C-alpha positions as a printed Julia matrix, in Angstrom:
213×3 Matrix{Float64}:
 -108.55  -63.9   -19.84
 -105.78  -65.97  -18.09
 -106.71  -69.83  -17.09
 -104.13  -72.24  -15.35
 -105.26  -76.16  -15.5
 -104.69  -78.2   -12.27
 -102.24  -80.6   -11.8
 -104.78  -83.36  -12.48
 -106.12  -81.91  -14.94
 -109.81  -81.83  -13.29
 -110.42  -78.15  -12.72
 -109.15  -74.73  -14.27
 -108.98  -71.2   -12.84
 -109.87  -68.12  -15.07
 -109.16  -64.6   -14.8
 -111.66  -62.91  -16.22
 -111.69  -58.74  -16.96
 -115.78  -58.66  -17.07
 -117.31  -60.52  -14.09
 -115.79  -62.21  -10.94
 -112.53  -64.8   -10.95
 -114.31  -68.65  -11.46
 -112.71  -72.3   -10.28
 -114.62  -74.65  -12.97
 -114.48  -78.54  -12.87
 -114.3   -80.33  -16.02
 -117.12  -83.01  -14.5
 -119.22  -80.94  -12.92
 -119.24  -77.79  -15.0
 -122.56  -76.47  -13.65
 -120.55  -75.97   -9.93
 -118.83  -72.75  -10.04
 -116.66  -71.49   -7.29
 -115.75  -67.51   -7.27
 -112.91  -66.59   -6.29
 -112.26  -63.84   -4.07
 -111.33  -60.44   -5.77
 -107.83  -59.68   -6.15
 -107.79  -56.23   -8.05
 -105.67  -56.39  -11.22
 -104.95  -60.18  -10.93
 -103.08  -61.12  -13.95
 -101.48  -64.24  -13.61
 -102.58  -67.23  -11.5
 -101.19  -70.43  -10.62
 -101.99  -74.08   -9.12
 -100.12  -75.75   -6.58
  -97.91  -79.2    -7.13
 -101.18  -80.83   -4.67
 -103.48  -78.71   -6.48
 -105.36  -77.5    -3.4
 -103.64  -73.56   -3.62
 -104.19  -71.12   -6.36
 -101.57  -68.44   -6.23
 -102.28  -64.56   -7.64
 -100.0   -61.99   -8.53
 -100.92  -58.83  -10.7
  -99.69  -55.83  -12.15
  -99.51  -52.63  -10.3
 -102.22  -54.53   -7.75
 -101.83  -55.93   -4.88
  -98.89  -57.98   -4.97
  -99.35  -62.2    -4.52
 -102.41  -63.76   -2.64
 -102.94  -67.38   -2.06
 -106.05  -68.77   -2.24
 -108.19  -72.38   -1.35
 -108.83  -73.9    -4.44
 -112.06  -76.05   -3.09
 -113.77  -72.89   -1.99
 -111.9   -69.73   -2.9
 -111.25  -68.18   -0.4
 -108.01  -66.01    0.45
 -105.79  -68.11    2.9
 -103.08  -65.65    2.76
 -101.68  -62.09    1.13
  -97.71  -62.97    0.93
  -96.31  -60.29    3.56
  -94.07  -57.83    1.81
  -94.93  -58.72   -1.68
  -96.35  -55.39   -3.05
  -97.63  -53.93   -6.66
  -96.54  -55.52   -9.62
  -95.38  -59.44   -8.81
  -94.93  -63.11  -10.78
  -95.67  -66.48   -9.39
  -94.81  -69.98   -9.83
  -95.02  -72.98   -7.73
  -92.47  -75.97   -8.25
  -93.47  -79.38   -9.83
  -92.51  -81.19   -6.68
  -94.78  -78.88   -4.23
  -91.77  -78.06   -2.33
  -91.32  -74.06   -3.26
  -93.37  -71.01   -4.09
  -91.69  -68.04   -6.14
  -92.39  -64.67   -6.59
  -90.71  -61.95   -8.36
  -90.66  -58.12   -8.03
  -88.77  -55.72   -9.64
  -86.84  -55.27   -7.19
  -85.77  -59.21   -6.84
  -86.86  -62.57   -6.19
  -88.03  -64.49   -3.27
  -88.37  -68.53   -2.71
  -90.46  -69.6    -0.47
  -92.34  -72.57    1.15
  -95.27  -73.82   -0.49
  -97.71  -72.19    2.12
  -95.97  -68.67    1.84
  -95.55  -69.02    5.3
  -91.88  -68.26    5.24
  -88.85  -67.0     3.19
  -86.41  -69.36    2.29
  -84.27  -67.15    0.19
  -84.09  -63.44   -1.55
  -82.26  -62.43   -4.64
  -81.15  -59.77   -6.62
  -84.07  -58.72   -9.71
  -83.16  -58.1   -13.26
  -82.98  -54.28  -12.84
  -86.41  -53.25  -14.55
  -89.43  -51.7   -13.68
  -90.95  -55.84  -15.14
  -91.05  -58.65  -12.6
  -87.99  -61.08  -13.75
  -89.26  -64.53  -15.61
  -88.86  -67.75  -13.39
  -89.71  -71.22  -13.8
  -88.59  -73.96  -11.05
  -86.26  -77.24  -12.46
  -88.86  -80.28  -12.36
  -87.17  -81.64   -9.42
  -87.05  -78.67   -7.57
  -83.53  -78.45   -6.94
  -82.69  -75.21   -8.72
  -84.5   -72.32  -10.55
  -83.84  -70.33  -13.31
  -84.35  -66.61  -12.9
  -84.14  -63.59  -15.6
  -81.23  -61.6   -15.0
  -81.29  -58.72  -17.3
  -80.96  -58.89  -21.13
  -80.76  -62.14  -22.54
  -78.81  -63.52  -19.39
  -80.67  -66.53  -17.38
  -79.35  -67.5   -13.61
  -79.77  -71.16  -12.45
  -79.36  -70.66   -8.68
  -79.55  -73.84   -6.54
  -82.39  -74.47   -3.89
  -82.26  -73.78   -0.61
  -78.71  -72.55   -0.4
  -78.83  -70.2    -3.03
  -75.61  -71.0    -4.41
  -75.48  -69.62   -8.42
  -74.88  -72.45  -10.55
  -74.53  -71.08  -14.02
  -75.11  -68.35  -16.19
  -76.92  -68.5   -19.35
  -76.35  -65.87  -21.69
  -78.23  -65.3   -25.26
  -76.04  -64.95  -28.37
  -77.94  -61.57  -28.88
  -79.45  -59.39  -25.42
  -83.25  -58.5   -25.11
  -85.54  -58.89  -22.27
  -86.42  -62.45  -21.28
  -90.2   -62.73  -21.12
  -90.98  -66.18  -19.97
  -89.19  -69.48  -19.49
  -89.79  -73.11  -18.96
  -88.15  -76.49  -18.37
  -89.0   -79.57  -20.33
  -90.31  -82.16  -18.57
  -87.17  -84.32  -17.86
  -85.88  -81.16  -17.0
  -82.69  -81.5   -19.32
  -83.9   -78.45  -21.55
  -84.98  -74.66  -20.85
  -86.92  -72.71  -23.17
  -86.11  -68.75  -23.0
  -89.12  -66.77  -24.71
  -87.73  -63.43  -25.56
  -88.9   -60.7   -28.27
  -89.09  -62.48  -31.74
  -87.46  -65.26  -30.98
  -87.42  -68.62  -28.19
  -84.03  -70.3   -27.39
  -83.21  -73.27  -25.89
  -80.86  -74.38  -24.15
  -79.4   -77.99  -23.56
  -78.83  -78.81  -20.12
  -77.04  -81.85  -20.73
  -74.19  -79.91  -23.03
  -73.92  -77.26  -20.68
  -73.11  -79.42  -18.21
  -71.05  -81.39  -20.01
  -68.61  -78.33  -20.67
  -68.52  -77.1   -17.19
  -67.55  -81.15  -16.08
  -64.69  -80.25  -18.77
  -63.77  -77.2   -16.72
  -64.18  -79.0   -13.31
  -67.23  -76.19  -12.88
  -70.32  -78.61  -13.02
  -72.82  -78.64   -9.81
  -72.92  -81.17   -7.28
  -75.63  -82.93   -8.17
  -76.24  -86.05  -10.38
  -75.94  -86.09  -14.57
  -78.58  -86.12  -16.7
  -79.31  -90.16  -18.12
């Protein structure tokens, strides 16, 4: 199974393998919303608002967005086919989705493309996860390298590479957003934000944006 909590912490979305997708709330656990079938749904995720459940599955049918009172599909992400990840930023601005052929950031609706980037070069949707504030996100980009790429623009900020290479499975920022943990085979990194830009300040390479308190 695969669950994702809401933001509030008042409902949680399950992926099951026997039986159809559920929507449970914590106080009324009796009421039991299905949601609609999306064949070979592996991952799910809430929106910032909580009121959109995003799918995305392996060798399925790419990313579907769903209402999270009733279940329903609102929308099937145009172009988004096959095998796909999904995340949603902390401050409900973006969705993401990754192929294996690249990445794509988009409004929170999925109404429209904001931006499209190069993949990590596997057959594996790339590992994403959106800065707290939702002014950059850091994207897998190959073997033990991490992008942080500035939002909208686009603009590549820095490059995080892993003392030794293999295939970045997942990643997440802390909650301040000053660290990011890189979960690869055998082994989780992480890397300090605040040090990293400390040394590109040193080069006169650090990102327009203000430093870390």
């Amino acid at each position: 199974h695969e669950a994702t909590i809401s933001p509030d912490g008042a409902k949680v979305a399950v992926l099951r393998t026997v039986g159809p997708n559920l929507i449970l709330d914590w106080n009324q656990p009796e009421k039991q919303v299905v949601l609609d079938g999306h064949k070979n749904a592996q991952s799910i995720e809430f929106s910032a608002d909580g009121r959109r459940l995003a799918t995305s599955t392996w060798k399925g049918q790419g990313v579907w967005i769903s209402d999270a009172l009733t279940g329903q599909v609102a929308r099937k992400l145009s172009g988004v086919d096959g095998s796909a990840r999904v995340a949603f930023s902390a401050d409900g601005r973006w969705l993401g989705t990754s192929e294996p052929t690249g990445y794509q950031i988009w409004d929170a609706d999925g109404e429209r493309v904001h931006k499209t980037m190069s993949g990590q070069g596997t057959e594996i949707p790339g590992a994403m996860a959106f800065a707290p504030n939702g002014e950059f996100v850091a994207l897998s980009a190959g073997q033990g390298d991490v992008r942080l790429v500035e939002l909208p623009g686009g603009r590549e900020l820095a490059t995080l590479s892993a003392p030794q290479a293999s295939l970045v499975e997942y990643l997440s920022f802390t909650p301040d957003g000053k660290q990011i943990a890189v979960s690869m085979a055998g082994a989780v990194q992480f890397w300090d934000l605040v040090a990293v830009r400390r040394q590109l300040a040193h080069l006169k390479l650090d990102w327009d944006a203000p430093a870390y308190s």
